[in-house]
Structures are given as structure tokens and as C-alpha cells.
mmCIF file of C-alpha atoms in Angstrom:
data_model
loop_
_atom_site.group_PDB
_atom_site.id
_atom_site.type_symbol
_atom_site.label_atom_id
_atom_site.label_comp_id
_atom_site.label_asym_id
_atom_site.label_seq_id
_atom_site.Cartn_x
_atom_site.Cartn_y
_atom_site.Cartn_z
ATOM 1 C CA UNK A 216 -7.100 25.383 3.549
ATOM 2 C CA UNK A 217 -9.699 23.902 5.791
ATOM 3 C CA UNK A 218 -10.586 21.159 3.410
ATOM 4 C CA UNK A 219 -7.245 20.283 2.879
ATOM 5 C CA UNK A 220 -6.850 19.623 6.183
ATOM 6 C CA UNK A 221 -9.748 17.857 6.649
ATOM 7 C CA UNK A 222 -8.134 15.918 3.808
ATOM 8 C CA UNK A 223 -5.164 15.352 5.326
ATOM 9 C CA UNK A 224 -6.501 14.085 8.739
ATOM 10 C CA UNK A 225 -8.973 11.497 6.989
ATOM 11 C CA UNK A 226 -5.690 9.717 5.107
ATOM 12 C CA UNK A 227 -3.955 9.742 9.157
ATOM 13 C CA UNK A 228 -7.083 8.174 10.361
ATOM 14 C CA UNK A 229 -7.487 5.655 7.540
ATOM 15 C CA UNK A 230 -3.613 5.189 7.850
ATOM 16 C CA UNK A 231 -3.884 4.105 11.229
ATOM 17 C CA UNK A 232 -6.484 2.108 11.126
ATOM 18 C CA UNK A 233 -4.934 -0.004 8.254
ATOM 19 C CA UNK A 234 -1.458 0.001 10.516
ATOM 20 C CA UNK A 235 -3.055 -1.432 13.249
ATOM 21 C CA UNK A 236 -5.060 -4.188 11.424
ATOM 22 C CA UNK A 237 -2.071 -5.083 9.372
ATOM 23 C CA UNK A 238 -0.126 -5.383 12.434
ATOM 24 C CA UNK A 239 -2.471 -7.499 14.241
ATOM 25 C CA UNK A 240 -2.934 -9.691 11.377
ATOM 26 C CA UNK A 241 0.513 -10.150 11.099
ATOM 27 C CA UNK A 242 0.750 -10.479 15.121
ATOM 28 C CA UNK A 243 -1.623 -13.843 15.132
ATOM 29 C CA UNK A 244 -0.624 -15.531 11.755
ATOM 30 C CA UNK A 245 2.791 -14.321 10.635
ATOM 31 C CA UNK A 246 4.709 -13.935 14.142
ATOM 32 C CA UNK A 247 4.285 -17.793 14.689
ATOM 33 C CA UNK A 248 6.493 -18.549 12.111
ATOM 34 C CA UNK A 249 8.978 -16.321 13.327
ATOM 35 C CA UNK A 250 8.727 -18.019 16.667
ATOM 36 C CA UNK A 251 8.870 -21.087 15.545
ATOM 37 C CA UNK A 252 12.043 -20.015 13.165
ATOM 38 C CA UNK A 253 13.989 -18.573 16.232
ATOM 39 C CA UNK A 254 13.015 -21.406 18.473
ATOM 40 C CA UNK A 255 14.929 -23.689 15.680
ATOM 41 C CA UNK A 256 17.510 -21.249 15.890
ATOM 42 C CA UNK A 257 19.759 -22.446 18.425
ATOM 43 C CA UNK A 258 19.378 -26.090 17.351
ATOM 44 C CA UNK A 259 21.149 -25.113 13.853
ATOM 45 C CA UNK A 260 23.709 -23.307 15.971
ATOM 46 C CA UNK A 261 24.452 -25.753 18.638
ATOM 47 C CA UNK A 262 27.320 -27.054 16.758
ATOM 48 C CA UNK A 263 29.236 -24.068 16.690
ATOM 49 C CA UNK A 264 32.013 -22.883 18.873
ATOM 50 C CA UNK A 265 30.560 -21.707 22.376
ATOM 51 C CA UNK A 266 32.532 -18.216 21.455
ATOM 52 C CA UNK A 267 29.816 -17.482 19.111
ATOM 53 C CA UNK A 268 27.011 -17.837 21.843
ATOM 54 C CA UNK A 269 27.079 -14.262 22.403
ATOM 55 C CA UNK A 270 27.193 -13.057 19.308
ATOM 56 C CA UNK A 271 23.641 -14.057 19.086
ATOM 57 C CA UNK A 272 22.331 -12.891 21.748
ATOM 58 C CA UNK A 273 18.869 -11.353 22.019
ATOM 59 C CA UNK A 274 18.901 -7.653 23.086
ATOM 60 C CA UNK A 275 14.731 -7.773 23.586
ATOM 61 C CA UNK A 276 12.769 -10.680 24.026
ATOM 62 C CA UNK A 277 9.987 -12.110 21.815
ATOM 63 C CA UNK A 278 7.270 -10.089 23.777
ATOM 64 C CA UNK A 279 9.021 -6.850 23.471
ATOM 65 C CA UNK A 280 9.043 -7.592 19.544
ATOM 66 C CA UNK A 281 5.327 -8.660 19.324
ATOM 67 C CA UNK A 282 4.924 -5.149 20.234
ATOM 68 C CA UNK A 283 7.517 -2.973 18.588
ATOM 69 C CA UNK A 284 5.779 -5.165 15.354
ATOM 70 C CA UNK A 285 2.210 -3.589 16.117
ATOM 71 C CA UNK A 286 3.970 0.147 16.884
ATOM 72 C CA UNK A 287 6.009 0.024 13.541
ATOM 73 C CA UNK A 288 3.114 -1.277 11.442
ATOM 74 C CA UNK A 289 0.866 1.578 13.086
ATOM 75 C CA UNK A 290 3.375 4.581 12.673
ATOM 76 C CA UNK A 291 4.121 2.908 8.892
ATOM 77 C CA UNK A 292 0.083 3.309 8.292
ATOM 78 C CA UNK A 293 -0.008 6.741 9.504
ATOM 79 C CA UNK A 294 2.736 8.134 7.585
ATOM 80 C CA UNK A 295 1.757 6.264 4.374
ATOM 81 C CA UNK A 296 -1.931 7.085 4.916
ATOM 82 C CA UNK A 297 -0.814 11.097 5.234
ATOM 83 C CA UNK A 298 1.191 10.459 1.594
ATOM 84 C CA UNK A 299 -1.685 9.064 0.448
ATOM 85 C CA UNK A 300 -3.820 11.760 0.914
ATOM 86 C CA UNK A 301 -1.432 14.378 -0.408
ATOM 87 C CA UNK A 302 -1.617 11.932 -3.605
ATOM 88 C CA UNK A 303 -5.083 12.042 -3.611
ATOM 89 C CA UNK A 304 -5.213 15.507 -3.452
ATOM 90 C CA UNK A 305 -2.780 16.226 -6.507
ATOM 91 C CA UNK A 306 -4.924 14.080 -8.496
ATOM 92 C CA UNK A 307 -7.946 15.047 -7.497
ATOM 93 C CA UNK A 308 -7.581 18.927 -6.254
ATOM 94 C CA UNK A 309 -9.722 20.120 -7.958
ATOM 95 C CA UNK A 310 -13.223 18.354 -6.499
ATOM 96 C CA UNK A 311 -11.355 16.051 -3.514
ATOM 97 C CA UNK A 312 -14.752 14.692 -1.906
ATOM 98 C CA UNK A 313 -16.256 13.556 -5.313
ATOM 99 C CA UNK A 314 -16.508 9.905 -6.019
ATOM 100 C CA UNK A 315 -14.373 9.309 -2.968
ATOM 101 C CA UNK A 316 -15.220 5.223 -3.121
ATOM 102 C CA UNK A 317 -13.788 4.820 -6.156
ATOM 103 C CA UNK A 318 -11.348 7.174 -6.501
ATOM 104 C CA UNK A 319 -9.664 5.856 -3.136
ATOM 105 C CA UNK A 320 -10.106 2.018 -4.456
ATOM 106 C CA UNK A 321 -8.383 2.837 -7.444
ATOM 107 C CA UNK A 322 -5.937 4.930 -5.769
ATOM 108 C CA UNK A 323 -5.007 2.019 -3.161
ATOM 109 C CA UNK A 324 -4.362 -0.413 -5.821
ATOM 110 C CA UNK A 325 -2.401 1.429 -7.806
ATOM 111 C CA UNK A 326 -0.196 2.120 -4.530
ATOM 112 C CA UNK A 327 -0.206 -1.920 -3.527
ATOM 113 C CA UNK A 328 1.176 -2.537 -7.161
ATOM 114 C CA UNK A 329 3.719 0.280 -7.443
ATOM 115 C CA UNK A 330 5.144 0.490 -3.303
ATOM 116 C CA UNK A 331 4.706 -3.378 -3.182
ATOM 117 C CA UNK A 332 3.772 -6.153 -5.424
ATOM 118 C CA UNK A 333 6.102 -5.161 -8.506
ATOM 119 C CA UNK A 334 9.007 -4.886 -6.362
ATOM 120 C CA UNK A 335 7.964 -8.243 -4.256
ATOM 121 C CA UNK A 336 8.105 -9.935 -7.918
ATOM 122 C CA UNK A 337 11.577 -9.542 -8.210
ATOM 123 C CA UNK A 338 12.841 -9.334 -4.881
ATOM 124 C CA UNK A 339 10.643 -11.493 -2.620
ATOM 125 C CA UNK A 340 10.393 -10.891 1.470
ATOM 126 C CA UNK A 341 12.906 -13.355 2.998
ATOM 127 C CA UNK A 342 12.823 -13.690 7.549
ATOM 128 C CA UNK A 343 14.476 -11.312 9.152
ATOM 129 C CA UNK A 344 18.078 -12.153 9.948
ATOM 130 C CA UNK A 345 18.413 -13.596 6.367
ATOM 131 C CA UNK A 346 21.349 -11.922 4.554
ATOM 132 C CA UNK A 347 24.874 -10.741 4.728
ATOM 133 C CA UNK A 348 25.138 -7.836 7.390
ATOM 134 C CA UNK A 349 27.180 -6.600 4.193
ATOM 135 C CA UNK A 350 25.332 -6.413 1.358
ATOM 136 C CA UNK A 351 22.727 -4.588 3.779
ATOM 137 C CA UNK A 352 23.792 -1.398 1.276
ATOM 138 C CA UNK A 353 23.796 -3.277 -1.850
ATOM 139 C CA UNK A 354 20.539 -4.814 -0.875
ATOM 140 C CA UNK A 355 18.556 -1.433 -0.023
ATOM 141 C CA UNK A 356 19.743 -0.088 -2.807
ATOM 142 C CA UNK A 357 18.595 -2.412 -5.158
ATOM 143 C CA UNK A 358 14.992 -2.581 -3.167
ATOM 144 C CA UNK A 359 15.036 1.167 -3.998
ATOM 145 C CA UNK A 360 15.626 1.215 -7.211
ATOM 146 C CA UNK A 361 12.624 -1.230 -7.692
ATOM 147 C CA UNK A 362 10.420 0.656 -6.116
ATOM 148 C CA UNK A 363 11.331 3.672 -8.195
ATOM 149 C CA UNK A 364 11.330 1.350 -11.654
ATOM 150 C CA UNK A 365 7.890 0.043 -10.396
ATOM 151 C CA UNK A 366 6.424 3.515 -9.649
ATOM 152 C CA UNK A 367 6.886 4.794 -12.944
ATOM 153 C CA UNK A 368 5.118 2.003 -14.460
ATOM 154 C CA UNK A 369 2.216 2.345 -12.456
ATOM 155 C CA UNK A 370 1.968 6.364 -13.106
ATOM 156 C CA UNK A 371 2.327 6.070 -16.838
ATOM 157 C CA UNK A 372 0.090 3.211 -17.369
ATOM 158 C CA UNK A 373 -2.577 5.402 -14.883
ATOM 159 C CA UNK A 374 -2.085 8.256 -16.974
ATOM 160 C CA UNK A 375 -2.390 6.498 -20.341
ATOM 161 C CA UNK A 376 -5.706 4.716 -19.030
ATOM 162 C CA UNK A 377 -7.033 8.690 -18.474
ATOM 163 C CA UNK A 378 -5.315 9.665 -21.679
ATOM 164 C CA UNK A 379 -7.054 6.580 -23.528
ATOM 165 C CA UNK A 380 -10.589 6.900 -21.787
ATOM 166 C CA UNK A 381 -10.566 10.853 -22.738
ATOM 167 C CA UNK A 382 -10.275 9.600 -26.786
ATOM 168 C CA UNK A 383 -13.274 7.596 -26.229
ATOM 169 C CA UNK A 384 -11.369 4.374 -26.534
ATOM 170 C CA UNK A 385 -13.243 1.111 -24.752
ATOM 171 C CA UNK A 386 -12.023 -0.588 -21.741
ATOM 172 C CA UNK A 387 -10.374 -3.901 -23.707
ATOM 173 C CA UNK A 388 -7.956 -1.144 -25.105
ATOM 174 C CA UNK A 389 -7.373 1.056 -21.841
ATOM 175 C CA UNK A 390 -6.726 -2.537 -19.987
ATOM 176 C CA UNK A 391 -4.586 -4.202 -22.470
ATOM 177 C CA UNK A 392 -2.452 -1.024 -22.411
ATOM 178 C CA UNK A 393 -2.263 -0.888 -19.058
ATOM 179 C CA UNK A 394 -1.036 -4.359 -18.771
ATOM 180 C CA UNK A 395 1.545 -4.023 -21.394
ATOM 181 C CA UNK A 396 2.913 -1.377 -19.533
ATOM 182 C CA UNK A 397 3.035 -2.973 -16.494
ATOM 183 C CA UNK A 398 4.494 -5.536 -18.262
ATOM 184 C CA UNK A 399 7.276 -3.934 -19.696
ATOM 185 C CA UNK A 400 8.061 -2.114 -16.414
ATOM 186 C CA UNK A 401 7.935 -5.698 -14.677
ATOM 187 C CA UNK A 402 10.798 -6.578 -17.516
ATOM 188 C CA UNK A 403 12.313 -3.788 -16.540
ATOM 189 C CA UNK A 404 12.966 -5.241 -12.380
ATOM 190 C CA UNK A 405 14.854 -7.718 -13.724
ATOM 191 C CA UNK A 406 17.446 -5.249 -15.225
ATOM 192 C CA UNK A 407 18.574 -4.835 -11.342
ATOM 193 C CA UNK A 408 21.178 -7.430 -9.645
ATOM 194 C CA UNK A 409 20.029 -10.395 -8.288
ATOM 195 C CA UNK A 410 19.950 -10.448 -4.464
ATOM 196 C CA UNK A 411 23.663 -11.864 -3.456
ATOM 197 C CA UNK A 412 22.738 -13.645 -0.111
ATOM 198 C CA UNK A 413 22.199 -17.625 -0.268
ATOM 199 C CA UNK A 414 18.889 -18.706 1.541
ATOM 200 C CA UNK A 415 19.590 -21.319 4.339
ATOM 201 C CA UNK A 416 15.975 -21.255 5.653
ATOM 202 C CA UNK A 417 13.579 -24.260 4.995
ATOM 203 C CA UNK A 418 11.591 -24.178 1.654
ATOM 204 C CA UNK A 419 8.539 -24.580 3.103
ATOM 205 C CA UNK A 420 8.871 -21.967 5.860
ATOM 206 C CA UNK A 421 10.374 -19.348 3.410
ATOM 207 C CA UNK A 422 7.397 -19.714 1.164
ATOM 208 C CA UNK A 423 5.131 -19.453 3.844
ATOM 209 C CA UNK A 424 7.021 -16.289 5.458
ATOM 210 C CA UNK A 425 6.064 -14.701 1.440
ATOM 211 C CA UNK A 426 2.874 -15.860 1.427
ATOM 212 C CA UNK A 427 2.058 -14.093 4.773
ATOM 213 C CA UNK A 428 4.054 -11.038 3.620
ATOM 214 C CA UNK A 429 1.631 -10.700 0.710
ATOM 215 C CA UNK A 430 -1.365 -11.307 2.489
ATOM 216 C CA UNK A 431 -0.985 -8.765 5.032
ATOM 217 C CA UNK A 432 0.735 -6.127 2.550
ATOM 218 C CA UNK A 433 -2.491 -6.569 0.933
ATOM 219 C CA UNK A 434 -4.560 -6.084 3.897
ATOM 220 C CA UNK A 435 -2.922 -3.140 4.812
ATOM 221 C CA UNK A 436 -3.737 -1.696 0.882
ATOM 222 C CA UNK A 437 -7.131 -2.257 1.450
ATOM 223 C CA UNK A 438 -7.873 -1.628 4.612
ATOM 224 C CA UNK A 439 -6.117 1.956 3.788
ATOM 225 C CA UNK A 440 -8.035 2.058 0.132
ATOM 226 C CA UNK A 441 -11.682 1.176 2.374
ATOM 227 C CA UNK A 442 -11.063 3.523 5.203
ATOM 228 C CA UNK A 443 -10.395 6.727 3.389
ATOM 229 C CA UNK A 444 -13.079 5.934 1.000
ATOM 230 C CA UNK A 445 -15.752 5.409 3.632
ATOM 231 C CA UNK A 446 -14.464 8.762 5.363
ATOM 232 C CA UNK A 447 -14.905 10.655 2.011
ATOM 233 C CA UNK A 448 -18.262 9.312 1.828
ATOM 234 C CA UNK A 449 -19.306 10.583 4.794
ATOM 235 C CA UNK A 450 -17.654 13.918 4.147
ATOM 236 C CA UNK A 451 -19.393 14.079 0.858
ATOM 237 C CA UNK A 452 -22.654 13.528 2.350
ATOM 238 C CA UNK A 453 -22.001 16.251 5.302
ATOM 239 C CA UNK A 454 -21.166 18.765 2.634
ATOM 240 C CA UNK A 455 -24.239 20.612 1.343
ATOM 241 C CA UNK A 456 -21.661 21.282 -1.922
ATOM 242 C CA UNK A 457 -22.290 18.076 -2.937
ATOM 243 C CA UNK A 458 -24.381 15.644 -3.528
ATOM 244 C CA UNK A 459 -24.638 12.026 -1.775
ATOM 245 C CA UNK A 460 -22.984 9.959 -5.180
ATOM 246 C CA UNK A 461 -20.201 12.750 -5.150
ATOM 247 C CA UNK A 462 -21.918 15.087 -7.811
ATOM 248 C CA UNK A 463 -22.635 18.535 -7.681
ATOM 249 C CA UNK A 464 -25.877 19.939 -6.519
ATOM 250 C CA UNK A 465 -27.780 22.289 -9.146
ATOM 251 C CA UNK A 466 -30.356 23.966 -8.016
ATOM 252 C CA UNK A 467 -32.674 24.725 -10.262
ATOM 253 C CA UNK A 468 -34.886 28.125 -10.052
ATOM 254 C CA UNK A 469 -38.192 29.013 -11.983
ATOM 255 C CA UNK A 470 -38.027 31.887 -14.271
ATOM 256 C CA UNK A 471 -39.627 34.786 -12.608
ATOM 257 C CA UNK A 472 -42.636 36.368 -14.810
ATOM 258 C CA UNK A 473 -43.666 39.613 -14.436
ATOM 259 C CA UNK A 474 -47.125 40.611 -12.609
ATOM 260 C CA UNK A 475 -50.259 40.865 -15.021
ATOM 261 C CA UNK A 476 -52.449 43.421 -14.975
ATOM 262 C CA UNK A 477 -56.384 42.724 -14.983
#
């Protein structure tokens, strides 16, 4: 119980680590865009009947959401850092310290892909206040259902790859499996309804809102992935159990021969 513990407590610390320097990433490069979006706000707007001033209205100021940005994205990393170690330790019950680099590498991108990058391909991040208020439903639903669609994918290709490299078969044929089921569960998406909000935002500023989103979804994937890998790595060296590349110590004892008699 006391290693599982342990266990869980290095995915919150690697969790939080990766929430705050996702958050802060996104604080100095993405939140200028949003500024500079709500700034041009009220120029699209000025045309509009006065009545609708209020309607618009900001309930906290820019500041106040700076923050609340770097809270969320720190209690998001600590709650997906504590599933991440309860993954980990499904998968890997059995010796949880061993190989700890690569197991949490692989383990992180496989996460990125399934939580994130499938879905992203079919429904890309738009700015906040983009979208009907009623397809909100609709909308979350469909996000869902991606998420779901992607996550298979990504657990049967991982568990053909481990199928596949128990046979004896050669990377070309675990990684050309792997992509063809990725591939087919990428197909798959595009089974879902299209999103069923117009974009009136810029072209150049909604492509640069994505590109941001991916960059610091992917820095909070690795900076997760990194954290709990260097944490098992120094719990595998603290544990006399094991040794420092994550293998088991053997000690090895001389064969005791019996006293001769002169």
C-alpha cells in the first residue's frame, strides 16, 4: 500500500508541475491573443443597438482571468497527473519503479494522442466565446465522443504493439500496425457531426489561437511524461529492490564447501 501511494503522490507532483508550466506558457504567449481578440471586441460590436451593451458585459476583468487561467491549468495537471499514475500502475503493477523513463515517455504520448491530438484533428480549439450558447450540448457531446473514439485507438494499437513485440515481430511491423490503427480510428472521428457554429474570427488569429493550443497541450504532455519519469528514477535508485537502470538486483552467493580435514 505504501508504494502505491508513493505512486500516487509522484503523478500529483509531476501533475502540478506540468499545470503550472502549461499555464504559464500559455499566460505569456497565448493570453495576448486573447487580449488582443477582446480589445477588437467592442469595435465589431459598436454598430449594434446600445441595448445589447450589457449583454456583454465583463463579470471579471482581464487580470482576474490571467489568474483563474494559471489555477485551472494547475488543478487540470494535478488531477490528470493522479489518473496518470493510476494508469501507470494498471499497466505496470506488477514492478511500478522499473524502467520508469521510458515507461512514463511512452505512457505520456500515448495520453497526448488519445486525450488530445486525435480529437484536436477533427474538432480543432476555436477562442473562447466562439459558438452558439446552444449547441453548447451538442458540442460537448460530440468532443466526448471523440475522445472516447480516440482512446480506443490508442489502447488497441498499444496493446497490439505488446502483442506483436511478444511474437518476436520487428519494429517496421509493430509501427506500421500501430499507424494503421491509428489511422483507422482517425477515420473513425470523422463519423461524428461536424461542429454547427460558423467562425467569425480572423483567419489568421484563429490559426494562431490552434497553433498555441497545440503547443502548450504538448507542453503540458511532456512536462507531465518528464516529471514522473525523473521522480521514478530517483525512486528506483532509493530502493535497494532495484537496481539504478530499473532491473532487479541478484545477489549472487558462493557455494559453501565443507571444512577439510588434514
Amino acid at each position: 500500500m505504501s508504494s502505491v501511494m508513493r505512486l500516487l503522490g509522484r503523478g500529483v507532483a509531476a501533475g502540478t508541475v506540468a499545470g503550472l508550466l502549461s499555464g504559464g506558457f500559455s499566460w505569456f504567449l497565448v493570453e495576448p491573443l486573447m487580449d488582443r481578440a477582446v480589445r477588437r471586441e467592442p469595435a465589431r460590436e459598436v454598430t449594434g443597438p446600445p441595448a445589447d451593451a450589457g449583454q456583454h458585459a465583463e463579470i471579471f476583468s482581464r487580470a482576474t482571468q490571467h489568474a483563474g487561467l494559471l489555477v485551472a491549468t494547475t488543478v487540470t495537471g494535478l488531477a490528470l497527473g493522479l489518473l496518470f499514475a493510476v494508469v501507470h500502475l494498471l499497466l505496470h503493477r506488477r514492478a511500478p519503479d522499473t524502467e520508469a523513463w521510458r515507461r512514463a515517455l511512452r505512457l505520456a504520448a500515448a495520453g497526448f494522442t488519445g486525450v488530445w491530438l486525435l480529437p484536436f484533428v477533427r474538432y480543432p480549439s476555436n477562442p473562447p466565446g466562439v459558438g452558439d450558447p446552444g449547441t453548447v450540448g451538442l458540442r460537448t457531446q460530440a468532443w466526448l465522443g471523440a475522445i472516447a473514439i480516440s482512446l480506443i485507438g490508442v489502447v488497441l494499437a498499444w496493446a497490439l504493439h505488446d502483442h506483436l513485440a511478444r511474437r518476436g515481430h520487428g519494429a517496421p511491423a509493430r509501427q506500421l500496425c500501430v499507424a494503421g490503427v491509428l489511422g483507422a480510428a482517425t477515420a473513425a472521428l470523422f463519423a461524428l457531426p461536424d461542429n454547427p457554429d460558423a467562425l467569425a474570427v480572423p483567419a489568421g488569429e484563429l490559426w494562431d489561437f490552434r497553433l498555441w493550443s497545440v503547443a502548450t497541450a504538448l507542453v503540458l504532455w511532456a512536462a507531465l511524461g518528464t516529471a514522473f519519469g525523473l521522480l521514478g528514477e530517483r525512486a528506483a535508485r532509493r530502493s535497494p529492490r532495484t537496481a539504478p537502470h530499473g532491473g532487479s538486483v541478484r545477489v549472487r552467493t558462493a557455494p559453501i564447501e565443507p571444512p577439510t580435514l588434514i
